[in-house]
Amino acid sequence: MMPKKYKVLRNDCIILFFVILAMLMRYISFDNVFYRSTADVIRPLIYIGMIFLWRESIKRRIFIKSVRFYITSITSLMIFWMILRTMRAIFFDDYFIRRMLWYSYYIPMLFIPLLGLFFGIYLGKSERHKPPEYLKVLWIPAFILCILVLTNDIHQAVFSFGSNKIWTSKDYKYETMYFVVLFFNIIYPVLTLSIIMKKSKLPNKKILILPNIAMFTLIIYIIIYVVNVGQLWIIRDVTVKICLFIMIIIESCIRSGLIQSNDNYEELFNACSVPMKILNEDYETVYNTKADMYIEKKYIKEAIKEPILLNRNIKVNAMPINAGYMVWLDNLSKMNLLLDKLNILKGQLLEKNILLKAEIELEKRKSRVEEKNKIIEKIMSENIPSLAKMNNILENNASLGIEVLKRLCILGAYVKRRCNLLLLSYDNENISSKELEYCIRESMDSISRCNINCNFTSECNEHISIKHVIVLYDLFENVVECMLSTFSDFNVNIFIKNDNLYLSMKLVYNMGNIPLKEYINQVLNNEKFKDMGGVYALDYIENEVHITMCMLK
């Protein structure tokens, strides 16, 4: 395979040969009319074909869309310029048409430098970069000057023909606006080159010599052309020479690296240590990196569809590119090593997670046991007086008679219902008033077994504080235990009035058995009841004692 530098040298020699051939056709005089006419046709075709082929190579080599657009636009204007020149020189004898074609030269002459400035500004920017809006102002002078040149016959502000009857490009003078046009033709290329050089980050500034020489030579050529020193033969054919200089300037910028291109695959691959290669359409290697690799064709075809694994640590990637394929290998060994470490760490974390879950579950069980123990301890401590009473009754009555069992039954019902209220108090601050109803109803059932007529009614179904329920039930039990042996009828009513909870009791006594008011007051005198805003009323009506307890909200 031919090295890149020899390919470039070969192509440059071919281009130089055709340029010299075209110039010889321009400067050698042919006596034969046929030969001269043939040379006049072939010469522009050589230049146009050369510019066209160079344009196609630009489209292939320049990968930044905005820069590629501006350079290809410049080449299109160059081709347009060459066509105008050919038409003017060969196909038209009419002076007006030839003059209009001559004026039209200034369309590419004005817009090529402007497009060059734009592509210089775009260099180094991303494809999504939008140029500042103020740059659009640069189009205005170009369009104005272009219109002035095209309408020169009207005002002669660019070229003047004096009193000549026939206006031709052979007899004219430059006017003020021509030098304005010339100024823009010089200043834009200078600005373009300075911008490119400023944006260049290349450490070797020697490679900038060729673009500078080409640019300065073009400027000197334009000055000589304007001054028209001695009608030198070398300044003739200005269109061709300016186009060639433009091609040299842009191509030198590409080769020096000022304009990024994809020409440097060989250097890139020689310096790259990543296993990578570029194949042609027959799957033959065109470029290869230092890290040489061999992959069978069948694996490459599979990798083009989707990446495949040769083994655990090697992944083959491939993708189609222009006129071939790109193939590279990914070394997954480091990633797999990390994955192995992560899997080990994952296993360790899973084990720790299982242990933590077991510890948490153990703590939960322990907490539940402790909570249950606290509840049991509280229930036991809260019911110690009642249990002590039951124990005294059993100790003082060796033979358990019916009356003793009835009293134990009343105390047992109270202890049972109170334990239930204590359990409810751990999860609830407020409970349904039905719970108080259940407590009193069960106690009334036990009291009725002591030959006491009992009547219980409830007129509420609200949510009330459980602390109020416990205190009211305690007072109810105190009244029952202290006066059980003396009353014959017992009526109880629960109701709510003005959002306050009431417990009303009526005890009916046989005459002579009515307890003293001081005794009842002593029974009802409860500190917890008072602290919670509880009040009571005590009334005697004949042989009836009316007790009304109220928990104020």
Tab-separated table of N, CA and C in Angstrom, residues 328-385:
chain	number	residue	atom	x	y	z
A	328	TRP	N	-13.059	-1.839	15.865
A	328	TRP	CA	-12.193	-1.635	17.028
A	328	TRP	C	-12.591	-2.593	18.145
A	329	LEU	N	-11.633	-2.822	19.025
A	329	LEU	CA	-11.838	-3.739	20.145
A	329	LEU	C	-11.905	-2.956	21.448
A	330	ASP	N	-12.789	-3.383	22.314
A	330	ASP	CA	-12.867	-2.833	23.667
A	330	ASP	C	-12.329	-3.870	24.641
A	331	ASN	N	-11.355	-3.460	25.431
A	331	ASN	CA	-10.803	-4.337	26.465
A	331	ASN	C	-11.650	-4.193	27.720
A	332	LEU	N	-12.371	-5.248	28.042
A	332	LEU	CA	-13.294	-5.206	29.178
A	332	LEU	C	-12.693	-5.776	30.451
A	333	SER	N	-11.390	-6.079	30.435
A	333	SER	CA	-10.788	-6.751	31.595
A	333	SER	C	-10.878	-5.894	32.852
A	334	LYS	N	-10.562	-4.601	32.717
A	334	LYS	CA	-10.637	-3.730	33.895
A	334	LYS	C	-12.070	-3.604	34.396
A	335	MET	N	-12.988	-3.474	33.441
A	335	MET	CA	-14.389	-3.373	33.832
A	335	MET	C	-14.862	-4.660	34.501
A	336	ASN	N	-14.455	-5.816	33.924
A	336	ASN	CA	-14.842	-7.092	34.528
A	336	ASN	C	-14.226	-7.262	35.907
A	337	LEU	N	-12.977	-6.778	36.068
A	337	LEU	CA	-12.341	-6.836	37.386
A	337	LEU	C	-13.139	-6.024	38.396
A	338	LEU	N	-13.569	-4.846	37.966
A	338	LEU	CA	-14.397	-4.022	38.851
A	338	LEU	C	-15.733	-4.699	39.145
A	339	LEU	N	-16.308	-5.335	38.097
A	339	LEU	CA	-17.580	-6.040	38.306
A	339	LEU	C	-17.413	-7.196	39.285
A	340	ASP	N	-16.281	-7.912	39.165
A	340	ASP	CA	-16.020	-9.004	40.110
A	340	ASP	C	-15.919	-8.468	41.535
A	341	LYS	N	-15.202	-7.352	41.673
A	341	LYS	CA	-15.093	-6.748	43.007
A	341	LYS	C	-16.459	-6.298	43.517
A	342	LEU	N	-17.245	-5.740	42.588
A	342	LEU	CA	-18.589	-5.300	42.981
A	342	LEU	C	-19.463	-6.483	43.378
A	343	ASN	N	-19.322	-7.608	42.654
A	343	ASN	CA	-20.107	-8.797	43.006
A	343	ASN	C	-19.707	-9.330	44.377
A	344	ILE	N	-18.382	-9.321	44.644
A	344	ILE	CA	-17.924	-9.748	45.975
A	344	ILE	C	-18.486	-8.814	47.042
A	345	LEU	N	-18.387	-7.515	46.755
A	345	LEU	CA	-18.917	-6.530	47.698
A	345	LEU	C	-20.423	-6.684	47.858
A	346	LYS	N	-21.093	-7.003	46.736
A	346	LYS	CA	-22.537	-7.215	46.795
A	346	LYS	C	-22.875	-8.394	47.704
A	347	GLY	N	-22.089	-9.501	47.560
A	347	GLY	CA	-22.318	-10.659	48.430
A	347	GLY	C	-22.099	-10.324	49.891
A	348	GLN	N	-21.025	-9.554	50.157
A	348	GLN	CA	-20.762	-9.156	51.545
A	348	GLN	C	-21.885	-8.282	52.085
A	349	LEU	N	-22.359	-7.366	51.234
A	349	LEU	CA	-23.448	-6.490	51.671
A	349	LEU	C	-24.734	-7.275	51.899
A	350	LEU	N	-24.965	-8.300	51.041
A	350	LEU	CA	-26.159	-9.130	51.241
A	350	LEU	C	-26.089	-9.870	52.576
A	351	GLU	N	-24.892	-10.405	52.883
A	351	GLU	CA	-24.730	-11.087	54.172
A	351	GLU	C	-24.955	-10.119	55.328
A	352	LYS	N	-24.348	-8.924	55.202
A	352	LYS	CA	-24.552	-7.925	56.254
A	352	LYS	C	-26.015	-7.525	56.349
A	353	ASN	N	-26.658	-7.447	55.177
A	353	ASN	CA	-28.070	-7.070	55.162
A	353	ASN	C	-28.922	-8.117	55.869
A	354	ILE	N	-28.599	-9.396	55.622
A	354	ILE	CA	-29.339	-10.472	56.297
A	354	ILE	C	-29.132	-10.400	57.805
A	355	LEU	N	-27.855	-10.169	58.205
A	355	LEU	CA	-27.570	-10.054	59.641
A	355	LEU	C	-28.284	-8.857	60.252
A	356	LEU	N	-28.280	-7.736	59.518
A	356	LEU	CA	-28.962	-6.543	60.033
A	356	LEU	C	-30.462	-6.773	60.157
A	357	LYS	N	-31.035	-7.461	59.144
A	357	LYS	CA	-32.465	-7.765	59.223
A	357	LYS	C	-32.767	-8.650	60.428
A	358	ALA	N	-31.875	-9.643	60.657
A	358	ALA	CA	-32.068	-10.522	61.818
A	358	ALA	C	-31.954	-9.729	63.119
A	359	GLU	N	-30.960	-8.821	63.169
A	359	GLU	CA	-30.804	-7.994	64.370
A	359	GLU	C	-32.010	-7.085	64.577
A	360	ILE	N	-32.484	-6.502	63.458
A	360	ILE	CA	-33.659	-5.623	63.561
A	360	ILE	C	-34.876	-6.406	64.022
A	361	GLU	N	-35.049	-7.616	63.451
A	361	GLU	CA	-36.188	-8.449	63.861
A	361	GLU	C	-36.080	-8.831	65.330
A	362	LEU	N	-34.841	-9.149	65.751
A	362	LEU	CA	-34.624	-9.485	67.162
A	362	LEU	C	-34.936	-8.293	68.059
A	363	GLU	N	-34.497	-7.103	67.615
A	363	GLU	CA	-34.784	-5.890	68.388
A	363	GLU	C	-36.281	-5.624	68.447
A	364	LYS	N	-36.966	-5.877	67.306
A	364	LYS	CA	-38.418	-5.694	67.303
A	364	LYS	C	-39.093	-6.647	68.286
A	365	ARG	N	-38.650	-7.910	68.251
A	365	ARG	CA	-39.230	-8.872	69.192
A	365	ARG	C	-38.944	-8.470	70.629
A	366	LYS	N	-37.692	-8.064	70.839
A	366	LYS	CA	-37.316	-7.637	72.182
A	366	LYS	C	-38.148	-6.439	72.613
A	367	SER	N	-38.331	-5.495	71.669
A	367	SER	CA	-39.123	-4.303	71.968
A	367	SER	C	-40.572	-4.665	72.260
A	368	ARG	N	-41.106	-5.642	71.473
A	368	ARG	CA	-42.487	-6.055	71.724
A	368	ARG	C	-42.630	-6.722	73.086
A	369	VAL	N	-41.617	-7.550	73.415
A	369	VAL	CA	-41.653	-8.214	74.735
A	369	VAL	C	-41.570	-7.183	75.849
A	370	GLU	N	-40.652	-6.212	75.670
A	370	GLU	CA	-40.526	-5.169	76.693
A	370	GLU	C	-41.808	-4.359	76.802
A	371	GLU	N	-42.420	-4.091	75.658
A	371	GLU	CA	-43.668	-3.327	75.672
A	371	GLU	C	-44.772	-4.110	76.373
A	372	LYS	N	-44.809	-5.408	76.071
A	372	LYS	CA	-45.813	-6.245	76.742
A	372	LYS	C	-45.567	-6.296	78.244
A	373	ASN	N	-44.268	-6.402	78.596
A	373	ASN	CA	-43.944	-6.428	80.033
A	373	ASN	C	-44.351	-5.131	80.714
A	374	LYS	N	-44.108	-3.997	79.999
A	374	LYS	CA	-44.525	-2.714	80.567
A	374	LYS	C	-46.037	-2.658	80.749
A	375	ILE	N	-46.747	-3.177	79.739
A	375	ILE	CA	-48.216	-3.177	79.837
A	375	ILE	C	-48.675	-4.043	81.002
A	376	ILE	N	-48.039	-5.231	81.110
A	376	ILE	CA	-48.422	-6.141	82.208
A	376	ILE	C	-48.114	-5.506	83.555
A	377	GLU	N	-46.912	-4.878	83.631
A	377	GLU	CA	-46.543	-4.227	84.893
A	377	GLU	C	-47.521	-3.116	85.245
A	378	LYS	N	-47.900	-2.324	84.219
A	378	LYS	CA	-48.843	-1.243	84.498
A	378	LYS	C	-50.202	-1.783	84.904
A	379	ILE	N	-50.632	-2.835	84.187
A	379	ILE	CA	-51.931	-3.436	84.536
A	379	ILE	C	-51.901	-3.972	85.959
A	380	MET	N	-50.797	-4.634	86.299
A	380	MET	CA	-50.687	-5.189	87.654
A	380	MET	C	-50.661	-4.082	88.699
A	381	SER	N	-49.853	-3.020	88.392
A	381	SER	CA	-49.754	-1.935	89.380
A	381	SER	C	-51.068	-1.180	89.519
A	382	GLU	N	-51.791	-0.998	88.414
A	382	GLU	CA	-53.061	-0.277	88.465
A	382	GLU	C	-54.149	-1.084	89.183
A	383	ASN	N	-54.026	-2.404	89.132
A	383	ASN	CA	-55.083	-3.247	89.714
A	383	ASN	C	-54.680	-3.869	91.048
A	384	ILE	N	-53.559	-3.412	91.610
A	384	ILE	CA	-53.125	-3.963	92.907
A	384	ILE	C	-54.192	-3.804	93.996
A	385	PRO	N	-54.831	-2.604	94.104
A	385	PRO	CA	-55.864	-2.476	95.165
A	385	PRO	C	-57.005	-3.478	95.005
